Coordinates of C-alpha atoms in Angstrom, one line a residue:
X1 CA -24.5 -16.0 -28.4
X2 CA -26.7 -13.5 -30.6
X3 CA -25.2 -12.2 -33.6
X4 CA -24.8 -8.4 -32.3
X5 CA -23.0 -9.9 -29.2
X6 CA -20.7 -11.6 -31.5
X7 CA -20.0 -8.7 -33.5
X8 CA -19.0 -6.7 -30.4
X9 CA -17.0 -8.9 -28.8
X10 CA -14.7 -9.3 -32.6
X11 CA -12.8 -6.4 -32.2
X12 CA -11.8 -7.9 -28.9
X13 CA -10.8 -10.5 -30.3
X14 CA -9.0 -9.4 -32.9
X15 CA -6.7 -7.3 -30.3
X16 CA -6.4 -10.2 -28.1
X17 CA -4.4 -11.9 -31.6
X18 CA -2.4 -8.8 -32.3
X19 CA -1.3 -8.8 -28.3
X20 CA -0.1 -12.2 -29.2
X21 CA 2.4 -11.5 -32.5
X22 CA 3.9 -8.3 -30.5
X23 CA 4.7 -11.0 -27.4
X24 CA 5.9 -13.7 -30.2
X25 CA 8.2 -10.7 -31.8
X26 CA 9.6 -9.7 -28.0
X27 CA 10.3 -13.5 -27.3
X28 CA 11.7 -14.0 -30.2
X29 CA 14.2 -10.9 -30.3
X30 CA 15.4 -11.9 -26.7
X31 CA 15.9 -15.5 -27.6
X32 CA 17.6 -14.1 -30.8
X33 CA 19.7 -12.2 -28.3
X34 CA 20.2 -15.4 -26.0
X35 CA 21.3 -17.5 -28.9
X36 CA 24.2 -15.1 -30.3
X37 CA 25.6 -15.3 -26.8
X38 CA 25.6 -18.8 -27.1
X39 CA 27.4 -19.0 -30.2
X40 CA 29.8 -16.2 -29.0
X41 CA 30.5 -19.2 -25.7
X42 CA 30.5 -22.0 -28.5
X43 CA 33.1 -20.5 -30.4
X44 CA 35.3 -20.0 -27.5
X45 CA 34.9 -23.9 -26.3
X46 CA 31.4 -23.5 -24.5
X47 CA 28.6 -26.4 -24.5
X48 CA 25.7 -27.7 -26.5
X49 CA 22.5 -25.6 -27.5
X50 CA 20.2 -24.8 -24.5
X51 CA 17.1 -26.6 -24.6
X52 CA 15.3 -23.3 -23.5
X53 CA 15.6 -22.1 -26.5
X54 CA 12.4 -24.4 -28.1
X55 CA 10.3 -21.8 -26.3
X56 CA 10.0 -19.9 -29.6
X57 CA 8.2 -22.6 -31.6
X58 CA 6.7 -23.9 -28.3
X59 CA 5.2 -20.6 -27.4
X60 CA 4.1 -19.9 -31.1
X61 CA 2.2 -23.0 -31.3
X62 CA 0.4 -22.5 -27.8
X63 CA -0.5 -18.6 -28.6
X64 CA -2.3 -19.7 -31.9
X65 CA -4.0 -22.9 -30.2
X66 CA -5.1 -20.9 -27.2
X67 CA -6.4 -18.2 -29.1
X68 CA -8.6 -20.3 -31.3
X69 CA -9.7 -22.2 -28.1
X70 CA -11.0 -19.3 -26.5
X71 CA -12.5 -17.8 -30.1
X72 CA -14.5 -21.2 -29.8
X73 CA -15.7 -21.1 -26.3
X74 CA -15.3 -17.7 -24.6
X75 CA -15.3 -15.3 -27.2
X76 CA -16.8 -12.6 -24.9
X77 CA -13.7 -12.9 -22.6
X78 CA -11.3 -10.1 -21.7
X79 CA -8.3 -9.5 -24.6
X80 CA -5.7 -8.7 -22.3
X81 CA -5.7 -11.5 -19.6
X82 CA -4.2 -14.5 -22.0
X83 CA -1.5 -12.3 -23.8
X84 CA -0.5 -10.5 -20.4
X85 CA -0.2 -14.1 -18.5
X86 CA 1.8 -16.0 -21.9
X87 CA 4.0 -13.1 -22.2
X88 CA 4.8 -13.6 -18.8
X89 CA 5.6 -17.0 -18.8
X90 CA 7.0 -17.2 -21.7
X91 CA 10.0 -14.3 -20.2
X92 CA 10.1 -17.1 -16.7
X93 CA 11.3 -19.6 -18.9
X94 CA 14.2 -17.7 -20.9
X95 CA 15.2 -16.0 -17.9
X96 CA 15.2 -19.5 -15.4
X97 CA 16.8 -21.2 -18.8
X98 CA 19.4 -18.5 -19.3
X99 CA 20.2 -18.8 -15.8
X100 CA 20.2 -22.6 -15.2
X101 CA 19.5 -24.6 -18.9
X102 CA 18.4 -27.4 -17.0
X103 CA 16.1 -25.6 -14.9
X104 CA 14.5 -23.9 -18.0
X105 CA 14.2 -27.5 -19.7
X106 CA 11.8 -28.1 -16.8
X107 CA 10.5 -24.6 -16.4
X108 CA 9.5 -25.3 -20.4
X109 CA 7.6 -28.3 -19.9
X110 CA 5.7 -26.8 -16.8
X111 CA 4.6 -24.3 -19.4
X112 CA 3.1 -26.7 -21.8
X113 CA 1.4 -28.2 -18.9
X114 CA 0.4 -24.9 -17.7
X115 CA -1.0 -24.3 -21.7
X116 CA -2.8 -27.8 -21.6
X117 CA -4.6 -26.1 -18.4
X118 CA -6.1 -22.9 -20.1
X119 CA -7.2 -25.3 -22.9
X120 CA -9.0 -27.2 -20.7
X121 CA -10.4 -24.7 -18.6
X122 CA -11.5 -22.6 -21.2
X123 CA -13.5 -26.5 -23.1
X124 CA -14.5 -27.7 -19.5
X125 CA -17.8 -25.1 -18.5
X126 CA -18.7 -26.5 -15.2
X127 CA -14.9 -25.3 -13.8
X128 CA -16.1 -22.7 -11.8
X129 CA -19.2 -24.9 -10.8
X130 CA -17.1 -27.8 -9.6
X131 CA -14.7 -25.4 -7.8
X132 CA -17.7 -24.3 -5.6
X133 CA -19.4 -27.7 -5.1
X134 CA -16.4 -29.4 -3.5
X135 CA -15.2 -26.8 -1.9
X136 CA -14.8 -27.9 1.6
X137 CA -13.2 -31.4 0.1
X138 CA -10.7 -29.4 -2.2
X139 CA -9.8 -27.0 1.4
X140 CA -9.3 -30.2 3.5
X141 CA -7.0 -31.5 0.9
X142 CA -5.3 -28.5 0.8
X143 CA -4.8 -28.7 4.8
X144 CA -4.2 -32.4 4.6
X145 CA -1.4 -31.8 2.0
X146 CA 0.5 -29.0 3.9
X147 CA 0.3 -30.9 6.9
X148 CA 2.2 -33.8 5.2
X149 CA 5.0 -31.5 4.5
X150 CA 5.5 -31.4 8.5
X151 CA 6.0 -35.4 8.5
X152 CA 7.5 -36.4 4.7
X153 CA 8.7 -32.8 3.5
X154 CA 11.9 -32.6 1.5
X155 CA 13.3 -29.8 -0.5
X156 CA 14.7 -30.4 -4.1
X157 CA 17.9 -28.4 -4.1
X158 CA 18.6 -30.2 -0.7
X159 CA 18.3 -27.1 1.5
X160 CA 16.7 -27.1 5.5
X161 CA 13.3 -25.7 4.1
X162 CA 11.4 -28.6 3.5
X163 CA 8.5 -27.2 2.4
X164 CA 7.8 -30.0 -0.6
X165 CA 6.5 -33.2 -1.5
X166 CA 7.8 -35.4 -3.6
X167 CA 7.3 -38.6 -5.4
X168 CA 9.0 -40.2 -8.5
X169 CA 11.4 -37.5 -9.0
X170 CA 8.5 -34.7 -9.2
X171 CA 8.0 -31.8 -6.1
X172 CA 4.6 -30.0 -5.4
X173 CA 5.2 -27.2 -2.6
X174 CA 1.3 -27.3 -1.1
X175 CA 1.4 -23.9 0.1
X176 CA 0.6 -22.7 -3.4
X177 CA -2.3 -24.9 -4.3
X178 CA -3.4 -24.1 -0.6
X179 CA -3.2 -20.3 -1.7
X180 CA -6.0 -20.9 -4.3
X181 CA -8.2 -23.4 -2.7
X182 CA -8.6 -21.0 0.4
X183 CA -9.9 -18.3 -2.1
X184 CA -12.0 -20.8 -3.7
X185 CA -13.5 -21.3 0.0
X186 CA -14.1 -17.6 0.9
X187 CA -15.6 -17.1 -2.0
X188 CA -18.5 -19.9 -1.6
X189 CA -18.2 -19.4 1.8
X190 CA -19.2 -15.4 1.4
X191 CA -21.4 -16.3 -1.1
X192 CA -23.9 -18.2 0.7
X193 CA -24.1 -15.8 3.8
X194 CA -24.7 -12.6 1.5
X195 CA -27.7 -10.5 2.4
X196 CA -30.4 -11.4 -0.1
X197 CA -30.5 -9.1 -3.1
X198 CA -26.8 -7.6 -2.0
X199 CA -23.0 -8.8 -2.2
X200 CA -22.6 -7.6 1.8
X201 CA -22.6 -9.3 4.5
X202 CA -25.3 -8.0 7.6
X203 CA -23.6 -5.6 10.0
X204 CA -25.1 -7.5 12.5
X205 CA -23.4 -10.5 13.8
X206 CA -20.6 -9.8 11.3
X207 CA -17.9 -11.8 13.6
X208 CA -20.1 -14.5 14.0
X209 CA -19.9 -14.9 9.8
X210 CA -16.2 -14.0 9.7
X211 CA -15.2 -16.7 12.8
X212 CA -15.4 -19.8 11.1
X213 CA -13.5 -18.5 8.2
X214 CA -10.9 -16.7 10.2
X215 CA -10.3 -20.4 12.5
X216 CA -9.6 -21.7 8.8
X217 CA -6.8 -19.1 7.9
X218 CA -5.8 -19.7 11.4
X219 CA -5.2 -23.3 11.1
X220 CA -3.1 -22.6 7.5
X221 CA -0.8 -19.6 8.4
X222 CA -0.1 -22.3 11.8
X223 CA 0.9 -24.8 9.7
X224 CA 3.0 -22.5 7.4
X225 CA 4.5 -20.8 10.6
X226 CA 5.5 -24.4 11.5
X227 CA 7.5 -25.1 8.8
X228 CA 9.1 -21.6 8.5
X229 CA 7.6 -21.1 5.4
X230 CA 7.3 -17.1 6.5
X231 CA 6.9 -15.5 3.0
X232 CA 3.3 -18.1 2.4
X233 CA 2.4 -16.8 5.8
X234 CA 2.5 -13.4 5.0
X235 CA 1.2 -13.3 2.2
X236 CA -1.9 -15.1 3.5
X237 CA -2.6 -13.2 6.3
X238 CA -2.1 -9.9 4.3
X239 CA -4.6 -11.1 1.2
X240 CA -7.2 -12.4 3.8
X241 CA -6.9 -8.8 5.1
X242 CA -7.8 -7.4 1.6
X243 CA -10.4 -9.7 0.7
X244 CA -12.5 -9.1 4.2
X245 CA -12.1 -4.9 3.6
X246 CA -13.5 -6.0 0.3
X247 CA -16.2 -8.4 1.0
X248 CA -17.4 -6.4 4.4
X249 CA -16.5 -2.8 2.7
X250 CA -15.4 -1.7 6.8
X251 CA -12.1 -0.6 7.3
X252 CA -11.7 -2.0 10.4
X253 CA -11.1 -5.6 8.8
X254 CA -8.6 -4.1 7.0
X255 CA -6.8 -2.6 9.8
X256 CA -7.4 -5.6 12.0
X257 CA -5.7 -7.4 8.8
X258 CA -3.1 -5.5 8.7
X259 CA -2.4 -5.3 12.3
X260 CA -2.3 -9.0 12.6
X261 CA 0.5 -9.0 9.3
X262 CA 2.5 -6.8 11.7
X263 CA 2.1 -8.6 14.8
X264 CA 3.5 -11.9 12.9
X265 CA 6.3 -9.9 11.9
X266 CA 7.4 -9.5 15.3
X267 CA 6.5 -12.5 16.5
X268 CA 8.8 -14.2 13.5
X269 CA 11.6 -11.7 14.5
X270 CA 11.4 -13.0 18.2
X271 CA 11.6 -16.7 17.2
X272 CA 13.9 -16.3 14.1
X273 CA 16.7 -15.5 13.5
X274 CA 16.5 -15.6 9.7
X275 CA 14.0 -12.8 10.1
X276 CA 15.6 -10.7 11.9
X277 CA 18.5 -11.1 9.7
X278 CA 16.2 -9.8 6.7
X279 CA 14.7 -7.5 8.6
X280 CA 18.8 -6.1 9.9
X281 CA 19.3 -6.2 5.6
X282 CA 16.4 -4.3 4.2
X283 CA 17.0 -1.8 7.1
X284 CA 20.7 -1.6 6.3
X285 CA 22.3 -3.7 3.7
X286 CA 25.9 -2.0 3.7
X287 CA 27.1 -3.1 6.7
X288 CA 27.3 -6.5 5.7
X289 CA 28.4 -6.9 1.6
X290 CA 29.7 -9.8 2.0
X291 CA 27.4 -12.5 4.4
X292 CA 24.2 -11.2 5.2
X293 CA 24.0 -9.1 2.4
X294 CA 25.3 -10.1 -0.5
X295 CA 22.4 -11.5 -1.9
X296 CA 20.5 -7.6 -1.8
X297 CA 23.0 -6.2 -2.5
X298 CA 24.1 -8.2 -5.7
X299 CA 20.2 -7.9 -6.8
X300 CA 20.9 -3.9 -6.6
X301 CA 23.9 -4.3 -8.3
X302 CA 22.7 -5.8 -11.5
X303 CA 20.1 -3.7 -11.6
X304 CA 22.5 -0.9 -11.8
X305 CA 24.4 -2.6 -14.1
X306 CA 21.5 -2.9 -16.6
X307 CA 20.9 0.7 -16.5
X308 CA 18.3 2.2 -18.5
X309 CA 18.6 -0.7 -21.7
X310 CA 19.9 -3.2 -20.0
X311 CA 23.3 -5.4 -21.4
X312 CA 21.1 -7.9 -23.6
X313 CA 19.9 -10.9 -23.0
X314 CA 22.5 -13.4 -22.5
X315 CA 25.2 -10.4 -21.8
X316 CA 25.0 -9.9 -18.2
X317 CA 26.1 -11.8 -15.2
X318 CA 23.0 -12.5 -12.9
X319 CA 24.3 -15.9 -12.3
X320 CA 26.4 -13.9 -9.3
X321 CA 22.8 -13.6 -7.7
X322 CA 22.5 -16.5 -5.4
X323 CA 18.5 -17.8 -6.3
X324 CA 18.5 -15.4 -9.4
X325 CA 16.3 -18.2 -10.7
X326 CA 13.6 -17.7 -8.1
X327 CA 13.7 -15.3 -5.5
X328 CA 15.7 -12.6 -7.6
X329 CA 14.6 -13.7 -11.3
X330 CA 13.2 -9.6 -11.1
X331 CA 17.1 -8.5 -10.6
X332 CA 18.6 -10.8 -13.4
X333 CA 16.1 -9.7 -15.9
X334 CA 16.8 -5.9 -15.4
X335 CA 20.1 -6.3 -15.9
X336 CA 20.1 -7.9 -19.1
X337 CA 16.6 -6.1 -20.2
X338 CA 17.0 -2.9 -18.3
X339 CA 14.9 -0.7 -16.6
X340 CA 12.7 -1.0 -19.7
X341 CA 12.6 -4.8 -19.3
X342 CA 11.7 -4.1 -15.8
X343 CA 8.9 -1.5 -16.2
X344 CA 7.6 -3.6 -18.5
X345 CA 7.4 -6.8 -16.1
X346 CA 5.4 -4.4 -13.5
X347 CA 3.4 -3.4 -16.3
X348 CA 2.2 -6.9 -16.8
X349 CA 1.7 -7.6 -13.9
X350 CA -0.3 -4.7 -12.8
X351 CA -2.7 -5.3 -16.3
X352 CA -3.0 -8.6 -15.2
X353 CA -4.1 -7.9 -11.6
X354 CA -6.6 -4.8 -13.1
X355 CA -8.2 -6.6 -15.5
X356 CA -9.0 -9.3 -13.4
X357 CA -10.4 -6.9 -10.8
X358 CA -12.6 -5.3 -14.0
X359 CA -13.5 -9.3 -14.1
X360 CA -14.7 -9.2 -10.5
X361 CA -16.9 -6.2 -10.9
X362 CA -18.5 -7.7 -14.1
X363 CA -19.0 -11.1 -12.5
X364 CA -22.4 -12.9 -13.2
X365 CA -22.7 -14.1 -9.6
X366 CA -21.0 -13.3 -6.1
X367 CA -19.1 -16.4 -6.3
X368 CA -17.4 -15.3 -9.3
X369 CA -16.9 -11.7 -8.1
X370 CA -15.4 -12.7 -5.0
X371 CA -13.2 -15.6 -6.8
X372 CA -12.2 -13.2 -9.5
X373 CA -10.8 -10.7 -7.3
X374 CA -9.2 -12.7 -4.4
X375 CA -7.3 -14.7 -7.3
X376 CA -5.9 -11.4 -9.2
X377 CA -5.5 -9.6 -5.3
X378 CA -3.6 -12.7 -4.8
X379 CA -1.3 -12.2 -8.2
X380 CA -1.0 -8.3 -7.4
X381 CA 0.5 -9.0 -3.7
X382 CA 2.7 -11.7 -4.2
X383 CA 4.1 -9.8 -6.9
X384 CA 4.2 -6.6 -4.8
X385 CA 6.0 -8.5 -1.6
X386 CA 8.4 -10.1 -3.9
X387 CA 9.8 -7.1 -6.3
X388 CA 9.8 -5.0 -3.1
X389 CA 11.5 -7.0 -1.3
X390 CA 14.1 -7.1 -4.2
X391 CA 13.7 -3.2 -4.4
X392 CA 14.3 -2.8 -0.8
X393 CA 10.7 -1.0 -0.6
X394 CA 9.9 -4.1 1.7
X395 CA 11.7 -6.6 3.6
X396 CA 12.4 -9.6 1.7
X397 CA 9.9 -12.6 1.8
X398 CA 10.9 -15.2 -0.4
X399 CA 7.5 -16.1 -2.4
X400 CA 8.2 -16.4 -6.4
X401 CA 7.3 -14.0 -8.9
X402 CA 3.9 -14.8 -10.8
X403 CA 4.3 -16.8 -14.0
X404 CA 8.0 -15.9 -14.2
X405 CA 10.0 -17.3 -11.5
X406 CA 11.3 -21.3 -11.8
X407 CA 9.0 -23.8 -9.9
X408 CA 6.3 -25.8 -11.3
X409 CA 3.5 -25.8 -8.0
X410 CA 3.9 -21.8 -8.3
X411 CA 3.7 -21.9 -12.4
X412 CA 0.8 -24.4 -12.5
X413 CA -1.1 -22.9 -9.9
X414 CA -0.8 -19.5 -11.0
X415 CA -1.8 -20.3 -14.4
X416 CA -5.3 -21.8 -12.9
X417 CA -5.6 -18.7 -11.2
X418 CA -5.6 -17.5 -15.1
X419 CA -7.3 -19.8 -16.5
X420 CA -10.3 -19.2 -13.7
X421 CA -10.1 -15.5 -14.6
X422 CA -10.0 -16.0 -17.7
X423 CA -13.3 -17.9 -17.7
X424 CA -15.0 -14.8 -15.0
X425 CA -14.1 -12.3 -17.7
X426 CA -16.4 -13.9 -20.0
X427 CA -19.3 -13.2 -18.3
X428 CA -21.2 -9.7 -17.8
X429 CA -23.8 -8.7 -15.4
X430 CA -26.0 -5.3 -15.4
X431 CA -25.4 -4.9 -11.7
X432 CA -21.6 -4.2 -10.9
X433 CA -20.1 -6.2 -8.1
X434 CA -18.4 -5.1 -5.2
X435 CA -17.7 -1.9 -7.5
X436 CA -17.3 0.9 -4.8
X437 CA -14.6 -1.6 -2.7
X438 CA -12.7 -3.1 -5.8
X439 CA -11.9 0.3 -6.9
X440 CA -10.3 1.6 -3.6
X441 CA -8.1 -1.7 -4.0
X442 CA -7.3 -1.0 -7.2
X443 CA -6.3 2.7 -6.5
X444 CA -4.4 1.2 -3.8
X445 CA -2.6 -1.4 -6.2
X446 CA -1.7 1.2 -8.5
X447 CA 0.2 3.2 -5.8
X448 CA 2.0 0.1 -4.9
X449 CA 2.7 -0.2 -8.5
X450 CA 3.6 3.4 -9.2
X451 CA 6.4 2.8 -5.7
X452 CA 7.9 -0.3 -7.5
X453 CA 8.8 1.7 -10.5
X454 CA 10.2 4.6 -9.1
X455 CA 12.3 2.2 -6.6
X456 CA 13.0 0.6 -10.3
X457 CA 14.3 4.0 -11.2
X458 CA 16.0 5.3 -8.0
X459 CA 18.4 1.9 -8.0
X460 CA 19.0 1.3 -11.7
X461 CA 19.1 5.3 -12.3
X462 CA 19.9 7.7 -10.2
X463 CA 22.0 5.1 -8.0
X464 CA 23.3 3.1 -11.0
X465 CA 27.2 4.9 -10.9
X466 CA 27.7 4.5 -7.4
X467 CA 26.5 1.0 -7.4
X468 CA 28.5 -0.2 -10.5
X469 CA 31.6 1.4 -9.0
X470 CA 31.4 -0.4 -5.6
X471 CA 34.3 -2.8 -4.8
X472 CA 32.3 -5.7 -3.8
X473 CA 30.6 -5.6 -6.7
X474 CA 32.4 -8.4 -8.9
X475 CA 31.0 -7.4 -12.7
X476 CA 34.0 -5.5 -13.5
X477 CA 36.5 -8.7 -12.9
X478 CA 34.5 -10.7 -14.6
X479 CA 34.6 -11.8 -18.7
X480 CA 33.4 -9.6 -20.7
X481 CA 30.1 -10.1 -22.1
X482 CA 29.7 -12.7 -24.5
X483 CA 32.2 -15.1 -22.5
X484 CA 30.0 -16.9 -20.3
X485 CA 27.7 -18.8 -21.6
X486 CA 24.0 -18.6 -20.6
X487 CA 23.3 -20.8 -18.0
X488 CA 27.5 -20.4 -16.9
X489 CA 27.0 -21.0 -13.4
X490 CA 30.8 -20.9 -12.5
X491 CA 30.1 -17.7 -10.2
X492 CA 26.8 -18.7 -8.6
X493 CA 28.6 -21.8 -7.3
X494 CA 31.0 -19.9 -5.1
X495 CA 27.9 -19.1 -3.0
X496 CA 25.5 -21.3 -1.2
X497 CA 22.1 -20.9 -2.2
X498 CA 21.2 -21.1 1.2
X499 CA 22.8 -18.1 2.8
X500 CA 21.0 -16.8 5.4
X501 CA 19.1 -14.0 3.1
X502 CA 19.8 -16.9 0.2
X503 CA 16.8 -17.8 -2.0
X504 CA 15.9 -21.1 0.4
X505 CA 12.1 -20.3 1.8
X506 CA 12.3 -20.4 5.2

């Protein structure tokens, strides 16, 4: 690296570190907050200290060692992609531990593997090369992996999804290291049959290029439709949708994407019951409060009951959320952080997605480009499908919010997806990538976005009173804030996890 490059990329740099102390100073206010409602449970009779709490210290150390990492051996990489992603993270695993301490014990350690990761992604320079060069190994491994769930698949919390492997006490769900292993195959697959001199395919004999590619997704979303695993599905056969309007720049492949999303729909609401039962909820979630409902309805509930700036940390009652944990970790953090704690989530989210799109366009080589974007496209619509379906904007499909809700295959495989962005961001190119395509999807994310936060708004907000004064919603009877521990999961345990809009994939 020259010296004039070095000196441009310091400021960078040096906002990259001061993005770091102001997510240290948020963490450590709401695990201030968390702690004082332990004390106020302790006093009363409550338990020992929450291991969740180490996240302070934990996070501190990881911030300063992953910053001085990527100072070593990307300095030219974007400043907002590591403080965006650890903030994030860092939030999953006080909300999860506030929720269920023994789940953010776990949710803690699957951060520091998640931090051991970036560090090694970020030493290890032939990542992206040794991604490509196995690629079709790495995609049959995925397959193989998922299909194993069919035979040996359990689920941890003992529910009828068995959509896991495990061994020796730990659980990998394979649909979400399949998620970035078929991006990882698209984009070596596109990149070899690009037009010479150009990041487009030939109009000519375009299906003939697509077909192997689309029998691939085929054979995944099959397997995931086998195993009811309908929220993978979708979210599949929607980002394969994306990623050919972006790759072949024709809106047909969009709208033949799109088309096939719906057509699943209806297929799934002809075979399942389940979905048509979430379908029946996010069309009309009064008429049942107390079954089919509950759990959408509680989410909207504690949103109201956050309000604008929320109860505090460690002052609400999300625990009446059945999955608030996963599924529904959105809901339980606006209550206790508010609509502010909420716009601030999308926010993160949405800079994360951007700025990996901005890697995309500044990618060195199409492989990169294409990688770059299907990962962050990837991050921006399973966030999207999730907090809408918690919103009511969409029906609800069950995949886990980014970096934040509890489960170590969905925190360990996002954070590659990071760490691989991460790593595109720190190289530049005089010819933009995919430029004129990236930015209609980005246009289109930030609609999406701008939707979530006025559905933030219109629940929290406008129909906060009516919401908060419902009968069926339990807040009111409850301790007052400050009585239940964090983690008190006295209330959650009067309702199965797995009712049938409960936070069990199916």
């Amino acid at each position: 690296m020259s010296w004039s490059t070095a000196t441009e990329a310091e400021p960078a740099v040096r906002r990259e570190a001061r993005l770091l102390v102001l997510g240290f100073a948020f963490l450590a206010l709401s695990a201030a907050s968390l702690a004082w409602a332990w004390l106020l449970h302790r006093a009363a009779g409550g338990g020992g200290a929450p291991a969740f709490l180490l996240l302070v210290p934990t996070w501190a150390v990881a911030a300063w060692l992953l910053n001085r990492a990527l100072d070593r051996w990307l300095p030219e990489r974007d400043p907002l992609l590591l403080p965006c992603g650890l903030l994030l993270m860092g939030w999953g695993v006080l909300a999860v531990g506030r929720l269920l301490p023994d789940f953010g014990a776990r949710q803690l350690a699957w951060f520091v593997a998640g931090v051991a990761i970036l560090y090694e992604a970020a030493r290890f320079r032939g990542a992206l090369i040794w991604l490509r060069r196995y690629r079709l190994a790495w995609l049959l491994l995925g397959l193989l992996l998922l299909a194993l769930t069919l035979l040996f698949g359990t689920n941890p919390s003992g529910g009828e999804a068995r959509l896991w492997l495990g061994w020796a006490g730990l659980y990998m769900q394979p649909s979400e290291l399949l998620r970035l292993l078929l991006i990882a195959y698209l984009a070596s697959y596109f990149a070899d049959r690009l037009m010479p001199g150009s990041d487009r395919p030939a109009r000519r004999g375009l299906f003939a290029v697509l077909l192997p590619l689309l029998v691939v997704w085929a054979v995944a979303v099959a397997l995931l439709a086998v195993q009811r695993d309908l929220g993978a599905g979708t979210l599949f056969l929607a980002l394969l949708a994306v990623l050919l309007f972006l790759v072949s720049r024709r809106w047909e492949a969009l709208g033949i994407g799109l088309l096939l999303v719906v057509a699943a729909g209806l297929v799934a609401m002809d075979l399942s019951s389940v979905v048509r039962a979430r379908i029946e909820t996010w069309l009309n979630p009064w008429s049942d409060p107390l079954a089919l409902s509950y759990q959408t309805l509680q989410g909207l509930m504690a949103m109201a009951s956050g309000g604008l700036g929320g109860v505090g940390p460690g002052f609400g009652r999300p625990e009446v959320i059945p999955a608030a944990h996963t599924d529904f970790v959105f809901a339980a953090i606006v209550e206790e952080w508010g609509v502010a704690g909420g716009l601030g989530m999308i926010a993160l989210l949405a800079i994360v997605t951007a700025r990996g799109l901005r890697a995309a366009t500044r990618a060195r080589q199409v492989y990169s480009a294409v990688l770059a974007a299907g990962l962050s496209i990837a991050i921006g619509l399973q966030a999207v499908l999730i907090l809408g379906g918690v919103l009511r904007v969409l029906p609800l499909t069950g995949v886990p919010v980014p970096f934040v809700s509890y489960g170590g295959s969905s925190l360990l495989t996002t954070t590659v997806s990071l760490a691989l962005l991460i790593r595109v961001s720190a190289e530049s190119s005089a010819q933009p990538r995919f430029a004129r395509s990236i930015r209609r999807v980005h246009t289109a994310g930030l609609a999406a976005w701008a939707v979530l936060a006025l559905a933030l708004g219109w629940w929290a907000v406008v129909r906060g009173p009516e919401l908060r004064q419902r009968p069926d919603n339990p807040r009111p009877a409850l301790s007052p804030a400050g009585e239940s521990s964090p983690g008190d999961t006295s209330v959650a345990r009067s309702r199965s996890l797995l009712d049938p809009i409960g936070g069990a994939k199916v």
